[in-house]
Coordinates of C-alpha atoms in Angstrom, one line a residue:
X1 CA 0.0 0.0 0.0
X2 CA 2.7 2.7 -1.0
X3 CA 1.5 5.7 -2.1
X4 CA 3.2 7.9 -4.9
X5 CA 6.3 9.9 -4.1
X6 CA 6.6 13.4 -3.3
X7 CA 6.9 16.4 -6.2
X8 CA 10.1 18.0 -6.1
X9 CA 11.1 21.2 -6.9
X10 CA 11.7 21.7 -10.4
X11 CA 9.0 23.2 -11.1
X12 CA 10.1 26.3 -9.2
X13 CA 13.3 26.1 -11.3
X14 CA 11.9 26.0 -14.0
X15 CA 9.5 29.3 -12.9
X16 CA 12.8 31.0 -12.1
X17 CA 14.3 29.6 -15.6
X18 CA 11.0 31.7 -16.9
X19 CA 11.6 34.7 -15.1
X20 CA 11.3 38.3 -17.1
X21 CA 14.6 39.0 -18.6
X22 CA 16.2 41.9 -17.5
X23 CA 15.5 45.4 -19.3
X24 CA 17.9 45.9 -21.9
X25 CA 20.3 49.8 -21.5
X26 CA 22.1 52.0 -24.1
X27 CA 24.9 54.5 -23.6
X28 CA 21.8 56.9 -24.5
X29 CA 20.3 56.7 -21.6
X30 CA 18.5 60.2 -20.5
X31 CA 19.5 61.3 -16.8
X32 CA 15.9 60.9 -16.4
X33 CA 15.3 57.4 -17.5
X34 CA 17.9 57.0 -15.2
X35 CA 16.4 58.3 -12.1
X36 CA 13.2 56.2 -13.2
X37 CA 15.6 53.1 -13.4
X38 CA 14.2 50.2 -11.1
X39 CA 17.1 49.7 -7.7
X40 CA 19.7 47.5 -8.1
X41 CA 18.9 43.8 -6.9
X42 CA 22.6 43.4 -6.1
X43 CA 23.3 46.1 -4.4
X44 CA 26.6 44.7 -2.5
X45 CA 27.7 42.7 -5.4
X46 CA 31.5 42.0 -5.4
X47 CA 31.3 41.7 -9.3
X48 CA 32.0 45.0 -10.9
X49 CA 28.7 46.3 -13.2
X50 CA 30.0 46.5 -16.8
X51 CA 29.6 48.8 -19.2
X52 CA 27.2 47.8 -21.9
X53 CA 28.3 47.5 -25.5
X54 CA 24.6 47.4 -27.0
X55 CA 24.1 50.4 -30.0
X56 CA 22.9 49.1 -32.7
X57 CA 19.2 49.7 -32.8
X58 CA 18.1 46.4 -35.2
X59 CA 20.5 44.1 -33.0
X60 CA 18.6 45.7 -30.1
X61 CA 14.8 44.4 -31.6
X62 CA 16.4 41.1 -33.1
X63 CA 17.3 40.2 -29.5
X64 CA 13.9 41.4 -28.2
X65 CA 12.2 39.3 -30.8
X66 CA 14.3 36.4 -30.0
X67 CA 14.2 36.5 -26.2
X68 CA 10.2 36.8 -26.4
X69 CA 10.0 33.9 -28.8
X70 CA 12.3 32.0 -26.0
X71 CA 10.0 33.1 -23.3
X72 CA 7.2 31.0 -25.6
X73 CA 9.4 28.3 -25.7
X74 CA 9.0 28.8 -29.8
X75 CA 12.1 27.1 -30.7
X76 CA 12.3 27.4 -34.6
X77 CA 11.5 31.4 -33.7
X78 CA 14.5 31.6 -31.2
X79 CA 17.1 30.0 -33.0
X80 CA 16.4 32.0 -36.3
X81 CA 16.6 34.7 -34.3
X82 CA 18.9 34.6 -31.3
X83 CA 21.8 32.4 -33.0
X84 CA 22.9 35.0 -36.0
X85 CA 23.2 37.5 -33.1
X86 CA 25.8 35.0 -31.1
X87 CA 27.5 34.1 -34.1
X88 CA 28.0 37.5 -35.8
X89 CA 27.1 40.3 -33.1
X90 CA 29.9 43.0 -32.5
X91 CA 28.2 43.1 -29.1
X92 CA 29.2 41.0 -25.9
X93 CA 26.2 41.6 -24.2
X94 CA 24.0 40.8 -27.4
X95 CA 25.6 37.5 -27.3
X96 CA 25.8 37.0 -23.6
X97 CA 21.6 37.5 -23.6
X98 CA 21.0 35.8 -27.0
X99 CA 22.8 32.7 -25.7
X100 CA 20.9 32.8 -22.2
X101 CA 17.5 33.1 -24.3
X102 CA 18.6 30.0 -26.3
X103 CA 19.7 28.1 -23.1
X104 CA 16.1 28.4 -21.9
X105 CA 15.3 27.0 -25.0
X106 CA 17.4 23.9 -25.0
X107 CA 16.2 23.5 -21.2
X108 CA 12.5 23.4 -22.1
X109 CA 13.1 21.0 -24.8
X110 CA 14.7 18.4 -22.9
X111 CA 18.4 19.1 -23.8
X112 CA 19.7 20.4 -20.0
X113 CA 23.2 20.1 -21.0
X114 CA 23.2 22.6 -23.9
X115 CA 21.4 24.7 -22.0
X116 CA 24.0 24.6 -19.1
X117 CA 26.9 24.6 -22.0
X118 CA 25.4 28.2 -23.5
X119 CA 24.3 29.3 -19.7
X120 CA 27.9 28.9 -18.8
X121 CA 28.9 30.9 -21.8
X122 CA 26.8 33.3 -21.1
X123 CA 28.2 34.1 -17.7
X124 CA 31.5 33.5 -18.4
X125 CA 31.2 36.8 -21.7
X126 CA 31.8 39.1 -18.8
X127 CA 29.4 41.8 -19.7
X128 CA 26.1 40.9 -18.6
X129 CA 24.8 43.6 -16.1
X130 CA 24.9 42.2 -12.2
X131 CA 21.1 41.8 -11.9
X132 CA 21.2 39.4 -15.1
X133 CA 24.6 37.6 -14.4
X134 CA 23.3 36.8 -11.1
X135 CA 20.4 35.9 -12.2
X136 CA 21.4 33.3 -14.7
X137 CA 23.5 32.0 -11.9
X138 CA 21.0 30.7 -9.9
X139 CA 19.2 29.4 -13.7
X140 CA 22.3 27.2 -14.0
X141 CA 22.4 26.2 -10.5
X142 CA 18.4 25.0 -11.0
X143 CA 20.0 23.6 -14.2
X144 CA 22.5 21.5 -12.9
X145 CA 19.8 20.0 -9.9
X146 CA 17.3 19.5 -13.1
X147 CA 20.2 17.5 -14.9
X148 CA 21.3 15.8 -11.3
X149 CA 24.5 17.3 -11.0
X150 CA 23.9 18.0 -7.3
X151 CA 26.9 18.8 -6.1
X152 CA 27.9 21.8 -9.1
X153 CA 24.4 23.0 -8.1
X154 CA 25.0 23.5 -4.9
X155 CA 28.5 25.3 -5.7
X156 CA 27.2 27.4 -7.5
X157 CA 24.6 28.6 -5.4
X158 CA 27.6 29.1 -3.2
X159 CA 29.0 31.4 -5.3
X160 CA 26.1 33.3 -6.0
X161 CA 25.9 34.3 -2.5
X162 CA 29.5 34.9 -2.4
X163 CA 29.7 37.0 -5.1
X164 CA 26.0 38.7 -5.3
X165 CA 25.7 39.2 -1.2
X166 CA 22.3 37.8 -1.4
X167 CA 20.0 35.4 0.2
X168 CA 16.6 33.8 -0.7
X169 CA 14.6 31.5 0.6
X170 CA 14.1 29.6 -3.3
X171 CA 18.4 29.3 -3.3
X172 CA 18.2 27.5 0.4
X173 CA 15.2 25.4 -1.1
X174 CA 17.5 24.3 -4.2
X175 CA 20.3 23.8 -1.9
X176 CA 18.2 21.5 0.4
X177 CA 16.8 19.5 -2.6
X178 CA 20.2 18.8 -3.8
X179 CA 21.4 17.7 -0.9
X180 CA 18.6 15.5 -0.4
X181 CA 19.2 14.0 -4.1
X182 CA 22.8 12.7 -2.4
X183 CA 21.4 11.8 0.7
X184 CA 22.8 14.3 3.0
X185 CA 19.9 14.6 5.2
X186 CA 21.2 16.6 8.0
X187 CA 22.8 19.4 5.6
X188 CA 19.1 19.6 3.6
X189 CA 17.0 19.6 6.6
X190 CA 19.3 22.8 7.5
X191 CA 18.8 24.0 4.0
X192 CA 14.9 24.0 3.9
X193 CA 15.0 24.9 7.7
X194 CA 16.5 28.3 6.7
X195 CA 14.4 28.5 3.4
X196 CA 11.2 28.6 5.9
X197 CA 12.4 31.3 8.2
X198 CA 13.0 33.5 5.5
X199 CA 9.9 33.7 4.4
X200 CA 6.3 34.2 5.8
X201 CA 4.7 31.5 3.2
X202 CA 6.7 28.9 3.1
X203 CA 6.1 26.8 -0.4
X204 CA 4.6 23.8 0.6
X205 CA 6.4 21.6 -1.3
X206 CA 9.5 22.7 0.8
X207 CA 7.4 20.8 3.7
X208 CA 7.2 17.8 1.5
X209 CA 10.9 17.5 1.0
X210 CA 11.2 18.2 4.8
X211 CA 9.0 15.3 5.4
X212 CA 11.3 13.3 3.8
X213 CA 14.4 14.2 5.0
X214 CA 12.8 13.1 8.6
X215 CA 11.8 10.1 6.9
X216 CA 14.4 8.4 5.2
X217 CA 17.0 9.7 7.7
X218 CA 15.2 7.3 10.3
X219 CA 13.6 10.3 12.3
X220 CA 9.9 8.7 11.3
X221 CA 8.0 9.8 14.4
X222 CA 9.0 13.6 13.1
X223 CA 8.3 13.0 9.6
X224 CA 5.0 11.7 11.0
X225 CA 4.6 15.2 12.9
X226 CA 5.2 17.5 10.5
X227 CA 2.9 15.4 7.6
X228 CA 0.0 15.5 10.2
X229 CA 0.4 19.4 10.3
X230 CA 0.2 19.6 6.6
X231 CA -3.2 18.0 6.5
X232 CA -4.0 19.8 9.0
X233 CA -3.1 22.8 7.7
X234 CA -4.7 22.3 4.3
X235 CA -6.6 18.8 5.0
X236 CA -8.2 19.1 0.7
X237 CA -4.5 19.0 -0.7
X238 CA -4.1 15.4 -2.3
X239 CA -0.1 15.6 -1.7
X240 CA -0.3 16.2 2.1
X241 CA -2.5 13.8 2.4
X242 CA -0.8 10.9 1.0
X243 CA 2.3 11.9 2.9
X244 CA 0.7 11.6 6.0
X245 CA -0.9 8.5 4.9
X246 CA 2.0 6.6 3.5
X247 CA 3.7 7.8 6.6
X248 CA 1.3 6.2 9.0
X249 CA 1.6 2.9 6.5
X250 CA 5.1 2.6 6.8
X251 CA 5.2 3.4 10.8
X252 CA 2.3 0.5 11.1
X253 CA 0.0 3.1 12.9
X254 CA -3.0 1.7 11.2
X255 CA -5.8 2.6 13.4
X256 CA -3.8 6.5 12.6
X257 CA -3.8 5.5 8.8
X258 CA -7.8 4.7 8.7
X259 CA -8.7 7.8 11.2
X260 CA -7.1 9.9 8.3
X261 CA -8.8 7.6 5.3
X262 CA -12.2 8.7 7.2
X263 CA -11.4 12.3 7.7
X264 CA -9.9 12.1 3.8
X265 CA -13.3 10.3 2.9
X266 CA -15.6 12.9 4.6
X267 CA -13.4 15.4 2.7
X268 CA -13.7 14.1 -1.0
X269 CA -10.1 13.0 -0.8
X270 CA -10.5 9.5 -1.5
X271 CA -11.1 9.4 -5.4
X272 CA -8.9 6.8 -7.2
X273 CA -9.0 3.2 -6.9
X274 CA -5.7 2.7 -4.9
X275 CA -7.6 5.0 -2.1
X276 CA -10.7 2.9 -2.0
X277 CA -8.3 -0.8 -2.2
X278 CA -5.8 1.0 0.4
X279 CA -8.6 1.8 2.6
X280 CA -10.1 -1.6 2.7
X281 CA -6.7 -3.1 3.0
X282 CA -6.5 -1.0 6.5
X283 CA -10.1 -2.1 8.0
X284 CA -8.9 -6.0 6.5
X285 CA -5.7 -5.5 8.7
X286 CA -7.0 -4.2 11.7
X287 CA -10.3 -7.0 11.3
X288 CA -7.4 -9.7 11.5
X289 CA -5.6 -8.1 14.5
X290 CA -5.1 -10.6 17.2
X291 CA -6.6 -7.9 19.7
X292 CA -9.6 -7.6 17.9
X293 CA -12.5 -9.4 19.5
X294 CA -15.1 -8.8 16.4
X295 CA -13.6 -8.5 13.2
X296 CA -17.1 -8.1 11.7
X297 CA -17.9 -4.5 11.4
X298 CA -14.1 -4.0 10.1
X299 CA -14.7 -6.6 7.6
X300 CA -18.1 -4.7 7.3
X301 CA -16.8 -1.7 6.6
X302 CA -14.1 -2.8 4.0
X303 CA -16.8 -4.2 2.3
X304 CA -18.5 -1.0 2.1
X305 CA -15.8 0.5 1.0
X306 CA -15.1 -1.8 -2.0
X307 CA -18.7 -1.7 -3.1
X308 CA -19.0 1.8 -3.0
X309 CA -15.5 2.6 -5.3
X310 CA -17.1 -0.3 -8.0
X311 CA -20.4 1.2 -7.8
X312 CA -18.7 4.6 -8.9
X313 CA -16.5 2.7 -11.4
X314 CA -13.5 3.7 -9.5
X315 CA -12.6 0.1 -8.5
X316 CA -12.2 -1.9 -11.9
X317 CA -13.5 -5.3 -11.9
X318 CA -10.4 -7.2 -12.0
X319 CA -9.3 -10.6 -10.6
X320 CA -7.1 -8.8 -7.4
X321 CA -10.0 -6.7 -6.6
X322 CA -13.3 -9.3 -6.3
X323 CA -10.7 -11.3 -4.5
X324 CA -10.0 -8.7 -1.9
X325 CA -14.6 -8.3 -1.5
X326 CA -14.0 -12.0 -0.9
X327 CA -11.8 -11.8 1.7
X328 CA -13.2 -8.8 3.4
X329 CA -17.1 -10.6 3.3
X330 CA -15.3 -14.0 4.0
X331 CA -13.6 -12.3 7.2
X332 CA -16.9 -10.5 8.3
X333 CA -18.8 -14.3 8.1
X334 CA -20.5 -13.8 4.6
X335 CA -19.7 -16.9 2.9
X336 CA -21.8 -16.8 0.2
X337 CA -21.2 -13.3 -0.5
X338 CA -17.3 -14.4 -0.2
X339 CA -17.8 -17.4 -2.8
X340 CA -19.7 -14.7 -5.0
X341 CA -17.3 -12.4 -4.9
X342 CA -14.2 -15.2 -5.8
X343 CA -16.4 -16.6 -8.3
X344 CA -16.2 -13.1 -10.4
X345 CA -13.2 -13.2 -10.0
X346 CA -12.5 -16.6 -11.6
X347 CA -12.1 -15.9 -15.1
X348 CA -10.4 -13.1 -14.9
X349 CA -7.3 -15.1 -12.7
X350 CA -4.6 -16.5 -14.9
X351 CA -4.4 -18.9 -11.4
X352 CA -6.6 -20.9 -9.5
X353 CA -6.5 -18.5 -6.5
X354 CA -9.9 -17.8 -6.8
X355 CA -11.7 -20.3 -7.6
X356 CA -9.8 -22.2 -4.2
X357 CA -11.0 -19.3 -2.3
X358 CA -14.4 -20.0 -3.5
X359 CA -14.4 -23.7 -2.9
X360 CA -13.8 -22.7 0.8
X361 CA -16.2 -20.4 1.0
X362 CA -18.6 -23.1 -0.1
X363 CA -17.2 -25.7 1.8
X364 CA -17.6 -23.8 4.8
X365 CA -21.0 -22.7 4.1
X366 CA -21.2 -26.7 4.1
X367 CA -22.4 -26.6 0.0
X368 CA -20.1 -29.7 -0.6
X369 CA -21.0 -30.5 -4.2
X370 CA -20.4 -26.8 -5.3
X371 CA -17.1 -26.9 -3.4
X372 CA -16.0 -29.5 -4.9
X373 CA -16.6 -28.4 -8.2
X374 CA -14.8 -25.0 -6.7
X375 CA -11.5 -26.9 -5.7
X376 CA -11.1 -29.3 -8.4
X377 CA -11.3 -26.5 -11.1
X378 CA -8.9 -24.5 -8.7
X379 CA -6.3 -27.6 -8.5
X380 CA -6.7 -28.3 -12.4
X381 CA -5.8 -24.6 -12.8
X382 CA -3.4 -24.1 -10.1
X383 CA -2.9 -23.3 -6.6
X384 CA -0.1 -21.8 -4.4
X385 CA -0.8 -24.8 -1.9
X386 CA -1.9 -27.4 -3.8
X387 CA -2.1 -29.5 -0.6
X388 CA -4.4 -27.3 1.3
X389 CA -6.6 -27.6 -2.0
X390 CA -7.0 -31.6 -1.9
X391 CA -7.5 -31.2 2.1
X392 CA -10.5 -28.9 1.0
X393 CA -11.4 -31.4 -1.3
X394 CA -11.3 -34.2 0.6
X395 CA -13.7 -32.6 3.4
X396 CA -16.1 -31.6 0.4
X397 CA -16.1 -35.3 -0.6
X398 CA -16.5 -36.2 3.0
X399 CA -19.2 -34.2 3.2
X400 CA -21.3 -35.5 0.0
X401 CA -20.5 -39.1 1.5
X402 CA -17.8 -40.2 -0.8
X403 CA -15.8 -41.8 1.6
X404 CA -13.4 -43.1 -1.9
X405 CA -13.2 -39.8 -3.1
X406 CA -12.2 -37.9 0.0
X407 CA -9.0 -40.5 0.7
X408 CA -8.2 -40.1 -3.1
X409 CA -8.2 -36.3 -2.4
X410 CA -5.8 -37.0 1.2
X411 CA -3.4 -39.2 -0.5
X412 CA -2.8 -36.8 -2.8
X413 CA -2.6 -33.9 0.3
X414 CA 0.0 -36.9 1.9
X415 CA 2.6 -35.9 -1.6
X416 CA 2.8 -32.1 -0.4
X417 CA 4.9 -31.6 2.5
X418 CA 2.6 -29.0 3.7
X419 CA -0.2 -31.1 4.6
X420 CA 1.6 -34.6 4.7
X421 CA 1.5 -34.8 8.2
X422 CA -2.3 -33.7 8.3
X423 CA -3.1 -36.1 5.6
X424 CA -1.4 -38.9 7.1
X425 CA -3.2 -38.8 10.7
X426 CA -6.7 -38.6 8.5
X427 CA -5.8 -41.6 6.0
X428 CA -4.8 -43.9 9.5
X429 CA -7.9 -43.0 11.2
X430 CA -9.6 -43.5 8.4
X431 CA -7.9 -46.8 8.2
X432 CA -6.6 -46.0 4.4
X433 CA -3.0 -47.2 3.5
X434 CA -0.8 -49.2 5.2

């Protein structure tokens, strides 16, 4: 009953790879253009501001064009227009942007190491202004976790804050997912740690990743904490829920696991068929529980359950499924509901599974001759424990009299070590054999 991972954070790289480029400057700049110009983001920047090299006027639109085509991930668009200007412009900066623009591109279409190759080129052109050198810095540091290269994404996030004096909440995030890609659990739970207090609205997906740094670093009971808040917190959101679920699955907290399956339920959050099978699979478990006194309304409920994910066509009528109603009415006392539910799920089984299941059912609803029939079609198919089959059968043929046909059915139970010893005691008190 394991539930889907967790969502990363790429998608917040990829927001940042999206990010409004930087407004382009001229050496024509009026004094009061300047005045209107937006504050530095970097204002304590070790890295010297350049000077801009950008004058020609149709270079200046041909980048423009090029960067908004890049922006709509139009990749024929970009490349007719971006790579002329980093093959032939006069310009650094032209090139530097042009380059960055088509780095996006190549990210977006599934080629991460051109777009780090042309991202490093950018940077390394030297006359990008601060505000976009930095930020293509932290692009290729969400570049390098988006092609796994965890440990150059973390150095250069490094070096960004080195060089940029700067500190964000999303570059502690990155930081913490990369370490969490190479299992350094301690360093990422101090990563997204600082992430949170930066911020008053935290990401929730920075939660997530929390969750599982408590989780798979052994420290379960405060993965278990913190999932429990999420729901809490936002008890509709499908991903919070399934944290705390798989959590309480894993920790073997099942009466925990079904109190949050019945709050999920009354919430509308159990909708696939892996939330109704999971769900009956907890009131199954805890039905069976040697402390249980009355596995009936469990078994009950399960039931429930089941019928109500078929009814909605959630729960697809497959072999596994009818078997699990089976079980659950065949634990709650409902043979014949049991044997009905096995029976569906006969000729769907590539085994005979069911159909032994069904013989049982029968057999212990004492409806020999169907049980018989049940059993022999599950042997001629085939069973786990074939033994256990031909004990069933015998005690159906014992049951319809045919004293012959039940020791037939025991001396072949005597040929499976399972039930050899079982067999054996019947055949001598039934004075068969030697």
């Amino acid at each position: 009953m394991k539930h889907a991972s967790l969502k990363m954070l790429a998608g917040a790289a990829f927001a940042l790879m999206l990010a409004s480029t930087p407004a382009l400057a001229s050496d024509n700049s009026s004094s009061s253009d300047q005045k209107a110009a937006p504050q530095p983001q970097y204002p304590n920047a070790t890295r010297k501001e350049p000077k801009l090299d950008l004058k020609d006027s149709k270079e200046q639109k041909a980048l423009n064009d090029g960067l908004d085509a890049a922006q709509a991930n139009d990749k024929d668009k970009a490349t007719q227009l971006l790579q002329p200007l980093i093959d032939n412009s006069k310009s650094k900066y032209v090139q530097a942007m042009a380059m960055q623009g088509l780095a996006r591109v190549h990210a977006l279409n599934n080629d991460l190491p051109g777009g780090i190759d042309l991202l490093k080129r950018s940077l390394d052109n030297g006359l990008l202004p601060n505000d976009a050198y930095f930020q293509l810095e932290l692009e290729l540091a969400n570049f390098y976790l988006l092609n796994q290269q965890y440990q150059q994404s973390i150095d250069t996030i490094e070096k960004w804050r080195a060089e940029g004096k700067k500190e964000t909440p999303e570059s502690y995030a990155t930081e913490g997912e990369a370490y969490y890609r190479m299992q350094k659990y301690p360093e990422s739970i101090a990563a997204i740690k600082k992430a949170q207090s930066m911020t008053d609205k935290p990401d929730p997906r920075w939660t997530q990743l929390l969750i599982l740094d408590y989780n798979e670093s052994g420290q379960k009971d405060q993965a278990q904490a913190l999932a429990k808040q999420q729901v809490s917190a936002a008890p509709t959101d499908a991903t919070s829920f399934h944290n705390a679920l798989s959590l309480d699955i894993q920790m073997q907290k099942y009466s925990d696991a079904i109190a949050l399956m019945e709050q999920g339920k009354a919430n509308g959050m159990v909708t696939t068929e892996n939330d109704y099978t999971t769900m009956a699979k907890l009131y199954l478990n805890r039905a069976q529980d040697a402390s249980t006194s009355d596995p009936g309304p469990d078994a009950t409920k399960a039931t429930q359950v089941l019928q109500e994910g078929m009814s909605k066509g959630v729960v697809k009528p497959t072999a596994e499924n009818y078997t699990l109603l089976g079980d659950a009415n065949m634990i709650g006392g409902n043979n014949s509901d049991a044997a009905a539910a096995y029976q569906k799920a006969i000729p769907l089984s590539s085994n005979g599974e069911p159909a032994y299941k069904a013989g049982v059912a029968l057999l212990t609803d004492n409806q020999f001759s169907a049980a018989k029939s049940m059993l022999q079609q599950a042997i001629n198919k085939g069973v786990k424990h074939k033994g256990k089959a031909y004990v069933a059968l015998a005690q159906a043929n014992a049951g319809l009299k045919d004293k012959a046909g039940a020791a037939t059915a025991m001396l072949d139970a005597e040929k499976d070590p399972e039930t050899a010893a079982q067999a054996k005691a019947w055949l001598k008190q039934a004075g068969v054999g030697n």
